[in-house]
Amino acid sequence: MLVIRPITKADLPALMTCADESGHGFTSLPVNEEILSNRIAHSVESFNKDVTAPGPEGYLMVAEDTETGEIAGTTALEAAVGLDNPFYTYHLSTLVHNSHHLDVHKVLKVLTFGNDYTGVSELCTLFLRPQWRQGLNGKLLSKCRFLMLAEHRHRFSDTVIAEMRGVSDEQGNSPFWEWLKEHFFSIDFVEADYLTGIGKKEFIADLMPKLPIYVNLLSKEAQAVIGQVHDNTRPALKLLEAEGFVNRGYVDIFDAGPTVECDLRHIESVRASQRCTVEIGEHHSSHNYIISNTRFAGFRATVGKAALDGERNLAIISPEMAKVLEVKNGDQVRLIAQ
Protein backbone atom coordinates (compact mmCIF):
# COMPACT_ATOMS: atom_id res chain seq x y z
CA MET A 1 0.00 0.00 0.00
CA LEU A 2 1.23 3.50 -0.82
CA VAL A 3 0.77 6.40 1.57
CA ILE A 4 1.23 10.05 0.61
CA ARG A 5 2.88 12.12 3.32
CA PRO A 6 4.89 15.36 3.65
CA ILE A 7 8.53 14.97 2.70
CA THR A 8 11.22 14.94 5.42
CA LYS A 9 14.96 15.62 5.35
CA ALA A 10 15.57 11.87 5.46
CA ASP A 11 13.91 11.55 2.04
CA LEU A 12 16.65 13.48 0.21
CA PRO A 13 18.35 10.38 -1.30
CA ALA A 14 15.00 9.11 -2.59
CA LEU A 15 14.16 12.52 -4.06
CA MET A 16 17.54 12.54 -5.81
CA THR A 17 16.64 9.16 -7.30
CA CYS A 18 13.33 10.56 -8.56
CA ALA A 19 15.16 13.53 -10.08
CA ASP A 20 17.61 11.19 -11.79
CA GLU A 21 14.86 9.00 -13.20
CA SER A 22 12.56 11.85 -14.30
CA GLY A 23 14.78 12.79 -17.25
CA HIS A 24 15.19 15.99 -19.25
CA GLY A 25 12.49 18.64 -19.21
CA PHE A 26 11.30 17.99 -15.63
CA THR A 27 12.10 21.50 -14.43
CA SER A 28 10.98 21.13 -10.81
CA LEU A 29 13.25 18.11 -10.18
CA PRO A 30 16.78 19.25 -11.07
CA VAL A 31 19.57 16.78 -10.34
CA ASN A 32 21.14 19.06 -7.74
CA GLU A 33 21.44 17.88 -4.14
CA GLU A 34 21.76 21.37 -2.65
CA ILE A 35 18.68 22.69 -4.46
CA LEU A 36 16.57 19.63 -3.58
CA SER A 37 17.75 19.79 0.04
CA ASN A 38 16.70 23.45 0.20
CA ARG A 39 13.36 22.60 -1.34
CA ILE A 40 12.77 19.93 1.30
CA ALA A 41 13.64 22.40 4.06
CA HIS A 42 11.24 24.95 2.56
CA SER A 43 8.49 22.32 2.42
CA VAL A 44 9.03 21.26 6.04
CA GLU A 45 8.82 24.91 7.09
CA SER A 46 5.71 25.47 4.94
CA PHE A 47 3.83 22.48 6.37
CA ASN A 48 4.45 23.72 9.92
CA LYS A 49 3.56 27.34 9.19
CA ASP A 50 0.25 28.90 10.23
CA VAL A 51 -1.15 30.91 7.32
CA THR A 52 -4.34 32.86 6.70
CA ALA A 53 -3.81 33.34 2.95
CA PRO A 54 -1.63 31.77 0.24
CA GLY A 55 1.96 32.97 0.07
CA PRO A 56 5.30 31.58 -1.12
CA GLU A 57 4.75 28.23 0.63
CA GLY A 58 5.63 25.01 -1.17
CA TYR A 59 4.23 21.64 -0.11
CA LEU A 60 6.32 18.69 -1.29
CA MET A 61 5.13 15.13 -0.59
CA VAL A 62 6.30 11.60 -1.26
CA ALA A 63 4.54 8.29 -1.85
CA GLU A 64 5.93 5.66 0.52
CA ASP A 65 5.45 1.90 0.19
CA THR A 66 4.17 0.95 3.65
CA GLU A 67 5.61 -2.57 3.39
CA THR A 68 9.15 -1.76 2.26
CA GLY A 69 9.57 1.90 3.19
CA GLU A 70 10.72 2.60 -0.37
CA ILE A 71 9.75 5.93 -1.98
CA ALA A 72 7.63 5.35 -5.09
CA GLY A 73 7.28 8.94 -6.26
CA THR A 74 6.67 12.54 -5.39
CA THR A 75 3.99 15.19 -5.81
CA ALA A 76 3.62 18.82 -4.77
CA LEU A 77 1.58 21.98 -4.52
CA GLU A 78 2.81 25.57 -4.65
CA ALA A 79 0.53 27.95 -2.75
CA ALA A 80 1.23 31.06 -4.88
CA VAL A 81 3.74 31.10 -7.73
CA GLY A 82 5.86 34.05 -8.83
CA LEU A 83 6.16 35.80 -5.46
CA ASP A 84 9.79 34.92 -4.75
CA ASN A 85 10.90 34.12 -8.31
CA PRO A 86 9.24 35.30 -11.54
CA PHE A 87 6.82 32.87 -13.16
CA TYR A 88 7.09 33.43 -16.91
CA THR A 89 4.76 32.18 -19.65
CA TYR A 90 3.98 32.82 -23.28
CA HIS A 91 0.38 33.52 -24.18
CA LEU A 92 -0.79 32.41 -27.61
CA SER A 93 -3.31 34.85 -29.06
CA THR A 94 -4.68 35.95 -32.42
CA LEU A 95 -4.07 39.18 -34.34
CA VAL A 96 -5.87 40.27 -37.49
CA HIS A 97 -4.07 42.35 -40.12
CA ASN A 98 -6.57 43.82 -42.54
CA SER A 99 -6.37 46.27 -45.43
CA HIS A 100 -9.59 47.05 -47.31
CA HIS A 101 -7.62 49.12 -49.80
CA LEU A 102 -5.41 46.17 -50.78
CA ASP A 103 -8.06 43.54 -50.10
CA VAL A 104 -5.67 41.74 -47.74
CA HIS A 105 -6.91 39.90 -44.65
CA LYS A 106 -4.42 38.00 -42.50
CA VAL A 107 -5.15 36.10 -39.27
CA LEU A 108 -1.91 35.60 -37.34
CA LYS A 109 -0.94 33.87 -34.11
CA VAL A 110 1.44 35.63 -31.72
CA LEU A 111 3.25 34.63 -28.53
CA THR A 112 3.37 37.31 -25.82
CA PHE A 113 5.86 37.07 -22.93
CA GLY A 114 4.45 37.80 -19.45
CA ASN A 115 3.74 36.97 -15.80
CA ASP A 116 -0.04 36.62 -15.92
CA TYR A 117 -0.17 33.68 -13.49
CA THR A 118 1.62 35.41 -10.61
CA GLY A 119 -0.10 34.55 -7.32
CA VAL A 120 -2.03 31.46 -8.46
CA SER A 121 -1.58 27.99 -6.94
CA GLU A 122 0.22 25.28 -8.90
CA LEU A 123 0.05 21.49 -9.08
CA CYS A 124 3.63 20.41 -9.73
CA THR A 125 6.42 17.84 -9.36
CA LEU A 126 4.26 14.81 -10.12
CA PHE A 127 6.54 11.83 -10.71
CA LEU A 128 5.83 8.14 -10.18
CA ARG A 129 8.73 5.74 -10.56
CA PRO A 130 8.26 3.17 -13.37
CA GLN A 131 7.92 0.07 -11.18
CA TRP A 132 4.89 1.59 -9.42
CA ARG A 133 3.04 2.71 -12.54
CA GLN A 134 0.12 0.35 -12.09
CA GLY A 135 -3.34 0.18 -10.57
CA LEU A 136 -4.55 3.37 -8.90
CA ASN A 137 -1.09 4.60 -7.84
CA GLY A 138 -0.96 7.36 -10.46
CA LYS A 139 -4.42 8.61 -9.54
CA LEU A 140 -3.48 8.59 -5.85
CA LEU A 141 -0.37 10.68 -6.49
CA SER A 142 -2.34 13.23 -8.49
CA LYS A 143 -5.70 13.33 -6.74
CA CYS A 144 -4.42 13.43 -3.15
CA ARG A 145 -3.66 17.09 -3.88
CA PHE A 146 -7.33 17.77 -4.62
CA LEU A 147 -8.23 16.43 -1.18
CA MET A 148 -5.70 18.85 0.31
CA LEU A 149 -7.12 21.73 -1.75
CA ALA A 150 -10.68 20.87 -0.66
CA GLU A 151 -9.83 20.55 3.02
CA HIS A 152 -7.45 23.51 3.40
CA ARG A 153 -8.77 26.08 0.90
CA HIS A 154 -7.48 29.13 2.78
CA ARG A 155 -3.92 28.05 1.98
CA PHE A 156 -4.46 28.21 -1.78
CA SER A 157 -5.50 30.61 -4.52
CA ASP A 158 -8.89 30.60 -6.24
CA THR A 159 -7.11 29.58 -9.47
CA VAL A 160 -5.02 26.43 -9.77
CA ILE A 161 -2.67 25.72 -12.68
CA ALA A 162 -0.44 22.89 -13.87
CA GLU A 163 2.45 23.17 -16.32
CA MET A 164 2.56 20.25 -18.71
CA ARG A 165 5.90 18.98 -19.96
CA GLY A 166 6.35 19.87 -23.61
CA VAL A 167 7.82 17.94 -26.52
CA SER A 168 11.50 16.97 -26.36
CA ASP A 169 13.49 13.96 -27.50
CA GLU A 170 15.47 11.43 -25.44
CA GLN A 171 18.54 13.67 -25.51
CA GLY A 172 16.50 16.60 -24.19
CA ASN A 173 16.31 18.55 -27.43
CA SER A 174 13.21 20.73 -27.76
CA PRO A 175 12.14 21.92 -31.25
CA PHE A 176 10.70 25.10 -29.77
CA TRP A 177 13.85 25.88 -27.81
CA GLU A 178 16.04 25.18 -30.83
CA TRP A 179 14.42 28.13 -32.61
CA LEU A 180 14.76 30.41 -29.57
CA LYS A 181 18.36 29.30 -29.10
CA GLU A 182 19.25 30.11 -32.70
CA HIS A 183 17.89 33.65 -32.53
CA PHE A 184 18.19 34.75 -28.89
CA PHE A 185 20.25 32.33 -26.79
CA SER A 186 23.44 30.31 -27.05
CA ILE A 187 22.73 27.54 -24.52
CA ASP A 188 21.10 24.15 -24.93
CA PHE A 189 17.58 23.35 -23.72
CA VAL A 190 18.87 20.99 -21.02
CA GLU A 191 21.06 23.72 -19.54
CA ALA A 192 18.32 26.38 -19.74
CA ASP A 193 15.82 24.01 -18.11
CA TYR A 194 18.32 23.12 -15.39
CA LEU A 195 19.11 26.77 -14.61
CA THR A 196 15.39 27.46 -14.25
CA GLY A 197 14.97 24.44 -11.98
CA ILE A 198 17.66 25.69 -9.60
CA GLY A 199 16.17 29.19 -9.52
CA LYS A 200 18.69 31.00 -11.71
CA LYS A 201 16.23 32.75 -14.00
CA GLU A 202 18.04 36.04 -14.57
CA PHE A 203 19.05 35.02 -18.08
CA ILE A 204 15.36 34.79 -19.05
CA ALA A 205 14.66 38.43 -18.29
CA ASP A 206 17.98 39.45 -19.86
CA LEU A 207 17.72 37.54 -23.13
CA MET A 208 14.10 36.56 -23.82
CA PRO A 209 12.48 38.71 -26.56
CA LYS A 210 10.10 41.19 -24.93
CA LEU A 211 7.98 41.96 -27.99
CA PRO A 212 5.37 39.48 -29.25
CA ILE A 213 6.69 36.75 -31.54
CA TYR A 214 4.76 36.01 -34.71
CA VAL A 215 4.27 32.24 -34.78
CA ASN A 216 4.53 32.07 -38.58
CA LEU A 217 8.16 33.25 -38.27
CA LEU A 218 9.11 30.18 -36.23
CA SER A 219 10.44 27.03 -37.82
CA LYS A 220 7.81 24.48 -38.87
CA GLU A 221 9.16 22.11 -36.19
CA ALA A 222 8.75 24.75 -33.48
CA GLN A 223 5.24 25.69 -34.64
CA ALA A 224 4.14 22.05 -34.57
CA VAL A 225 4.88 21.55 -30.85
CA ILE A 226 3.24 24.69 -29.43
CA GLY A 227 0.69 23.52 -26.86
CA GLN A 228 1.66 19.84 -27.29
CA VAL A 229 2.75 17.53 -24.46
CA HIS A 230 5.51 14.98 -24.04
CA ASP A 231 4.33 11.40 -24.58
CA ASN A 232 5.04 10.57 -20.90
CA THR A 233 2.81 13.48 -19.85
CA ARG A 234 -0.32 12.50 -21.79
CA PRO A 235 -1.87 10.44 -18.93
CA ALA A 236 -1.40 13.34 -16.49
CA LEU A 237 -2.97 15.80 -18.93
CA LYS A 238 -5.91 13.48 -19.58
CA LEU A 239 -6.54 13.17 -15.84
CA LEU A 240 -6.46 16.95 -15.36
CA GLU A 241 -8.79 17.54 -18.30
CA ALA A 242 -11.27 15.13 -16.71
CA GLU A 243 -11.05 17.30 -13.58
CA GLY A 244 -12.05 20.40 -15.57
CA PHE A 245 -8.63 21.88 -16.36
CA VAL A 246 -8.35 23.69 -19.70
CA ASN A 247 -5.63 25.46 -21.63
CA ARG A 248 -6.36 29.16 -22.20
CA GLY A 249 -3.46 29.72 -24.56
CA TYR A 250 -0.60 29.79 -22.06
CA VAL A 251 2.51 27.74 -22.86
CA ASP A 252 5.95 27.21 -21.37
CA ILE A 253 8.66 29.60 -22.54
CA PHE A 254 11.18 26.79 -23.13
CA ASP A 255 9.38 23.80 -24.63
CA ALA A 256 5.94 25.38 -25.38
CA GLY A 257 4.11 22.73 -23.35
CA PRO A 258 0.60 23.85 -22.30
CA THR A 259 -0.29 25.32 -18.92
CA VAL A 260 -3.79 24.25 -17.87
CA GLU A 261 -5.96 25.95 -15.27
CA CYS A 262 -9.18 25.56 -13.29
CA ASP A 263 -11.07 27.48 -10.63
CA LEU A 264 -10.41 25.61 -7.38
CA ARG A 265 -14.14 25.41 -6.65
CA HIS A 266 -14.83 23.81 -10.02
CA ILE A 267 -12.22 21.03 -9.86
CA GLU A 268 -14.33 17.88 -10.14
CA SER A 269 -12.60 15.99 -7.32
CA VAL A 270 -12.80 19.01 -5.02
CA ARG A 271 -16.54 19.30 -5.69
CA ALA A 272 -17.16 15.55 -5.37
CA SER A 273 -15.06 14.95 -2.26
CA GLN A 274 -16.86 14.12 0.97
CA ARG A 275 -15.97 14.68 4.62
CA CYS A 276 -16.96 11.74 6.80
CA THR A 277 -16.49 10.43 10.32
CA VAL A 278 -14.28 7.36 10.67
CA GLU A 279 -15.58 4.00 11.82
CA ILE A 280 -12.93 1.30 11.94
CA GLY A 281 -14.14 -2.19 11.16
CA GLU A 282 -14.36 -4.96 8.63
CA HIS A 283 -16.62 -4.44 5.61
CA HIS A 284 -17.39 -6.11 2.28
CA SER A 285 -17.40 -3.05 0.03
CA SER A 286 -15.74 -3.37 -3.37
CA HIS A 287 -15.63 0.40 -3.95
CA ASN A 288 -12.25 2.11 -4.11
CA TYR A 289 -11.63 5.56 -2.65
CA ILE A 290 -8.73 7.94 -2.44
CA ILE A 291 -8.92 8.97 1.18
CA SER A 292 -7.01 11.35 3.43
CA ASN A 293 -7.07 12.50 7.00
CA THR A 294 -7.95 16.14 7.65
CA ARG A 295 -4.71 17.26 9.28
CA PHE A 296 -2.22 19.42 7.46
CA ALA A 297 1.26 19.01 8.95
CA GLY A 298 0.34 15.37 9.53
CA PHE A 299 -1.34 14.90 6.15
CA ARG A 300 -1.75 11.29 5.02
CA ALA A 301 -3.55 9.91 1.96
CA THR A 302 -3.94 6.44 0.50
CA VAL A 303 -6.19 4.44 -1.81
CA GLY A 304 -8.28 1.42 -1.00
CA LYS A 305 -11.69 0.01 -0.32
CA ALA A 306 -14.13 1.64 2.10
CA ALA A 307 -17.84 1.50 2.84
CA LEU A 308 -19.97 4.62 3.20
CA ASP A 309 -22.96 4.89 5.49
CA GLY A 310 -24.76 7.93 4.11
CA GLU A 311 -27.37 8.13 6.85
CA ARG A 312 -24.75 8.42 9.57
CA ASN A 313 -22.12 10.14 7.38
CA LEU A 314 -19.62 7.41 8.20
CA ALA A 315 -16.65 6.05 6.28
CA ILE A 316 -16.04 2.49 7.39
CA ILE A 317 -12.37 1.62 6.85
CA SER A 318 -10.18 -1.33 7.74
CA PRO A 319 -7.77 -1.26 10.68
CA GLU A 320 -4.89 -1.40 8.16
CA MET A 321 -6.12 1.73 6.37
CA ALA A 322 -6.76 3.49 9.68
CA LYS A 323 -3.16 2.80 10.69
CA VAL A 324 -1.80 4.16 7.41
CA LEU A 325 -3.95 7.32 7.68
CA GLU A 326 -3.16 7.65 11.40
CA VAL A 327 -6.84 8.03 12.34
CA LYS A 328 -9.04 6.49 15.01
CA ASN A 329 -12.79 6.06 15.54
CA GLY A 330 -14.55 9.43 15.48
CA ASP A 331 -11.85 11.23 13.48
CA GLN A 332 -12.68 12.96 10.21
CA VAL A 333 -11.49 11.93 6.74
CA ARG A 334 -12.03 13.29 3.24
CA LEU A 335 -12.47 10.96 0.28
CA ILE A 336 -13.15 10.70 -3.45
CA ALA A 337 -14.74 7.68 -5.11
CA GLN A 338 -12.75 6.01 -7.92
Coordinates of N, CA, C and O in Angstrom, one line a residue, residues 236-306:
A236 N -1.2 12.3 -17.5 CA -1.4 13.3 -16.5 C -2.3 14.4 -17.0 O -3.2 14.9 -16.3
L237 N -2.1 14.8 -18.3 CA -3.0 15.8 -18.9 C -4.4 15.3 -19.0 O -5.4 16.0 -18.8
K238 N -4.6 14.1 -19.4 CA -5.9 13.5 -19.6 C -6.6 13.5 -18.2 O -7.8 13.8 -18.2
L239 N -5.9 13.2 -17.2 CA -6.5 13.2 -15.8 C -7.0 14.6 -15.5 O -8.1 14.8 -14.9
L240 N -6.1 15.6 -15.7 CA -6.5 16.9 -15.4 C -7.6 17.5 -16.2 O -8.5 18.2 -15.7
E241 N -7.7 17.1 -17.5 CA -8.8 17.5 -18.3 C -10.1 17.0 -17.8 O -11.1 17.6 -17.8
A242 N -10.1 15.7 -17.3 CA -11.3 15.1 -16.7 C -11.7 15.9 -15.4 O -12.9 15.8 -15.1
E243 N -10.8 16.5 -14.8 CA -11.1 17.3 -13.6 C -11.6 18.7 -13.9 O -12.0 19.4 -13.0
G244 N -11.5 19.1 -15.2 CA -12.0 20.4 -15.6 C -11.0 21.4 -16.0 O -11.3 22.6 -16.2
F245 N -9.7 21.0 -16.0 CA -8.6 21.9 -16.4 C -8.6 22.1 -17.9 O -8.8 21.2 -18.6
V246 N -8.4 23.3 -18.3 CA -8.3 23.7 -19.7 C -7.1 24.6 -20.0 O -6.6 25.2 -19.1
N247 N -6.7 24.6 -21.2 CA -5.6 25.5 -21.6 C -6.2 26.7 -22.2 O -7.0 26.7 -23.1
R248 N -5.8 27.9 -21.7 CA -6.4 29.2 -22.2 C -5.3 29.9 -23.0 O -5.3 31.1 -23.1
G249 N -4.4 29.1 -23.7 CA -3.5 29.7 -24.6 C -2.1 29.9 -24.0 O -1.2 30.4 -24.7
Y250 N -1.9 29.6 -22.7 CA -0.6 29.8 -22.1 C 0.3 28.6 -22.3 O -0.1 27.4 -22.1
V251 N 1.6 28.8 -22.6 CA 2.5 27.7 -22.9 C 3.8 28.1 -22.2 O 4.2 29.3 -21.9
D252 N 4.6 27.1 -22.0 CA 5.9 27.2 -21.4 C 6.9 28.0 -22.3 O 6.8 27.8 -23.5
I253 N 7.8 28.8 -21.7 CA 8.7 29.6 -22.5 C 9.8 28.8 -23.1 O 10.5 29.3 -24.0
F254 N 10.1 27.6 -22.6 CA 11.2 26.8 -23.1 C 10.8 25.7 -24.1 O 11.3 25.6 -25.2
D255 N 9.8 24.9 -23.7 CA 9.4 23.8 -24.6 C 8.0 24.0 -25.2 O 7.5 23.1 -26.0
A256 N 7.3 25.1 -24.9 CA 5.9 25.4 -25.4 C 4.9 24.4 -25.0 O 3.8 24.3 -25.6
G257 N 5.1 23.6 -23.9 CA 4.1 22.7 -23.3 C 3.0 23.6 -22.8 O 3.2 24.7 -22.3
P258 N 1.7 23.1 -22.8 CA 0.6 23.9 -22.3 C 0.6 24.0 -20.8 O 1.0 23.1 -20.0
T259 N 0.1 25.1 -20.3 CA -0.3 25.3 -18.9 C -1.8 25.3 -18.8 O -2.5 26.0 -19.5
V260 N -2.3 24.4 -18.0 CA -3.8 24.3 -17.9 C -4.2 24.8 -16.5 O -3.5 24.9 -15.6
E261 N -5.5 25.3 -16.5 CA -6.0 25.9 -15.3 C -7.4 25.6 -15.0 O -8.1 25.1 -15.9
C262 N -7.8 25.8 -13.7 CA -9.2 25.6 -13.3 C -9.4 26.4 -12.0 O -8.5 26.5 -11.2
D263 N -10.6 26.9 -11.9 CA -11.1 27.5 -10.6 C -11.1 26.4 -9.6 O -11.7 25.3 -9.8
L264 N -10.5 26.6 -8.4 CA -10.4 25.6 -7.4 C -11.8 25.0 -7.1 O -11.9 23.8 -6.9
R265 N -12.8 25.9 -7.0 CA -14.1 25.4 -6.6 C -14.7 24.5 -7.7 O -15.7 23.8 -7.4
H266 N -14.2 24.6 -8.9 CA -14.8 23.8 -10.0 C -14.1 22.5 -10.4 O -14.5 21.8 -11.3
I267 N -13.0 22.3 -9.6 CA -12.2 21.0 -9.9 C -13.1 19.9 -9.5 O -13.7 19.8 -8.3
E268 N -13.3 18.9 -10.3 CA -14.3 17.9 -10.1 C -14.1 17.1 -8.8 O -15.0 16.9 -8.1
S269 N -12.9 16.8 -8.5 CA -12.6 16.0 -7.3 C -12.8 16.8 -6.1 O -13.1 16.3 -5.0
V270 N -12.5 18.1 -6.2 CA -12.8 19.0 -5.0 C -14.3 19.1 -4.8 O -14.8 18.9 -3.6
R271 N -15.1 19.2 -5.8 CA -16.5 19.3 -5.7 C -17.1 18.0 -5.2 O -18.1 18.0 -4.4
A272 N -16.6 16.9 -5.7 CA -17.2 15.6 -5.4 C -16.7 15.0 -4.1 O -17.2 14.0 -3.6
S273 N -15.6 15.5 -3.5 CA -15.1 14.9 -2.3 C -16.0 15.1 -1.1 O -16.8 16.0 -1.0
Q274 N -16.0 14.1 -0.2 CA -16.9 14.1 1.0 C -16.0 14.1 2.3 O -15.0 13.5 2.3
R275 N -16.6 14.7 3.3 CA -16.0 14.7 4.6 C -16.8 13.8 5.5 O -18.0 14.0 5.6
C276 N -16.2 12.7 6.0 CA -17.0 11.7 6.8 C -16.3 11.5 8.1 O -15.1 11.7 8.3
T277 N -17.0 10.9 9.0 CA -16.5 10.4 10.3 C -16.0 9.0 10.2 O -16.6 8.2 9.5
V278 N -14.9 8.7 10.8 CA -14.3 7.4 10.7 C -15.0 6.3 11.6 O -15.2 6.6 12.8
E279 N -15.2 5.2 11.0 CA -15.6 4.0 11.8 C -14.7 2.9 11.4 O -14.6 2.5 10.2
I280 N -13.9 2.3 12.3 CA -12.9 1.3 11.9 C -13.6 -0.1 12.1 O -14.1 -0.4 13.2
G281 N -13.5 -0.9 11.1 CA -14.1 -2.2 11.2 C -14.0 -2.9 9.8 O -13.7 -2.3 8.8
E282 N -14.4 -4.2 9.9 CA -14.4 -5.0 8.6 C -15.6 -4.6 7.8 O -16.7 -4.4 8.4
H283 N -15.5 -4.7 6.5 CA -16.6 -4.4 5.6 C -16.4 -5.3 4.3 O -15.3 -5.8 4.1
H284 N -17.5 -5.3 3.5 CA -17.4 -6.1 2.3 C -17.5 -5.2 1.0 O -17.9 -5.7 0.0
S285 N -17.3 -4.0 1.2 CA -17.4 -3.1 0.0 C -16.3 -3.3 -1.0 O -15.2 -3.7 -0.7
S286 N -16.7 -3.2 -2.3 CA -15.7 -3.4 -3.4 C -15.4 -2.0 -4.0 O -14.7 -2.0 -5.0
H287 N -15.8 -0.9 -3.4 CA -15.6 0.4 -4.0 C -14.3 1.0 -3.5 O -14.0 1.0 -2.3
N288 N -13.5 1.5 -4.4 CA -12.2 2.1 -4.1 C -12.4 3.6 -3.9 O -13.2 4.3 -4.6
Y289 N -11.6 4.1 -2.9 CA -11.6 5.6 -2.7 C -10.2 6.0 -2.5 O -9.4 5.3 -1.9
I290 N -9.9 7.2 -2.9 CA -8.7 7.9 -2.4 C -9.2 8.7 -1.2 O -10.1 9.5 -1.2
I291 N -8.5 8.5 -0.1 CA -8.9 9.0 1.2 C -7.8 9.6 2.0 O -6.6 9.1 1.9
S292 N -8.1 10.7 2.6 CA -7.0 11.4 3.4 C -7.6 11.7 4.8 O -8.8 11.8 5.0
N293 N -6.6 11.9 5.7 CA -7.1 12.5 7.0 C -7.3 14.0 6.8 O -7.1 14.5 5.7
T294 N -7.7 14.7 7.8 CA -8.0 16.1 7.6 C -6.9 17.0 8.3 O -7.1 18.2 8.4
R295 N -5.8 16.4 8.7 CA -4.7 17.3 9.3 C -3.9 17.9 8.1 O -4.0 17.4 7.0
F296 N -3.1 18.8 8.5 CA -2.2 19.4 7.5 C -0.8 19.0 7.6 O -0.2 18.3 6.8
A297 N -0.1 19.4 8.7 CA 1.3 19.0 8.9 C 1.4 17.5 9.0 O 2.4 16.9 8.6
G298 N 0.3 16.8 9.5 CA 0.3 15.4 9.5 C -0.5 14.7 8.4 O -1.1 13.7 8.6
F299 N -0.5 15.4 7.3 CA -1.3 14.9 6.1 C -0.9 13.5 5.7 O 0.2 13.2 5.6
R300 N -2.0 12.6 5.5 CA -1.8 11.3 5.0 C -2.9 11.0 4.0 O -4.0 11.3 4.3
A301 N -2.5 10.3 2.9 CA -3.6 9.9 2.0 C -3.2 8.6 1.4 O -2.0 8.2 1.2
T302 N -4.2 7.8 1.1 CA -3.9 6.4 0.5 C -5.1 6.1 -0.4 O -6.1 6.9 -0.5
V303 N -5.1 4.9 -1.0 CA -6.2 4.4 -1.8 C -6.5 3.0 -1.4 O -5.7 2.2 -1.1
G304 N -7.8 2.8 -1.4 CA -8.3 1.4 -1.0 C -9.8 1.3 -0.9 O -10.5 2.3 -1.2
K305 N -10.3 0.2 -0.4 CA -11.7 0.0 -0.3 C -12.2 0.5 1.0 O -11.6 0.4 2.0
A306 N -13.4 1.1 0.9 CA -14.1 1.6 2.1 C -15.6 1.5 1.9 O -16.1 1.4 0.7

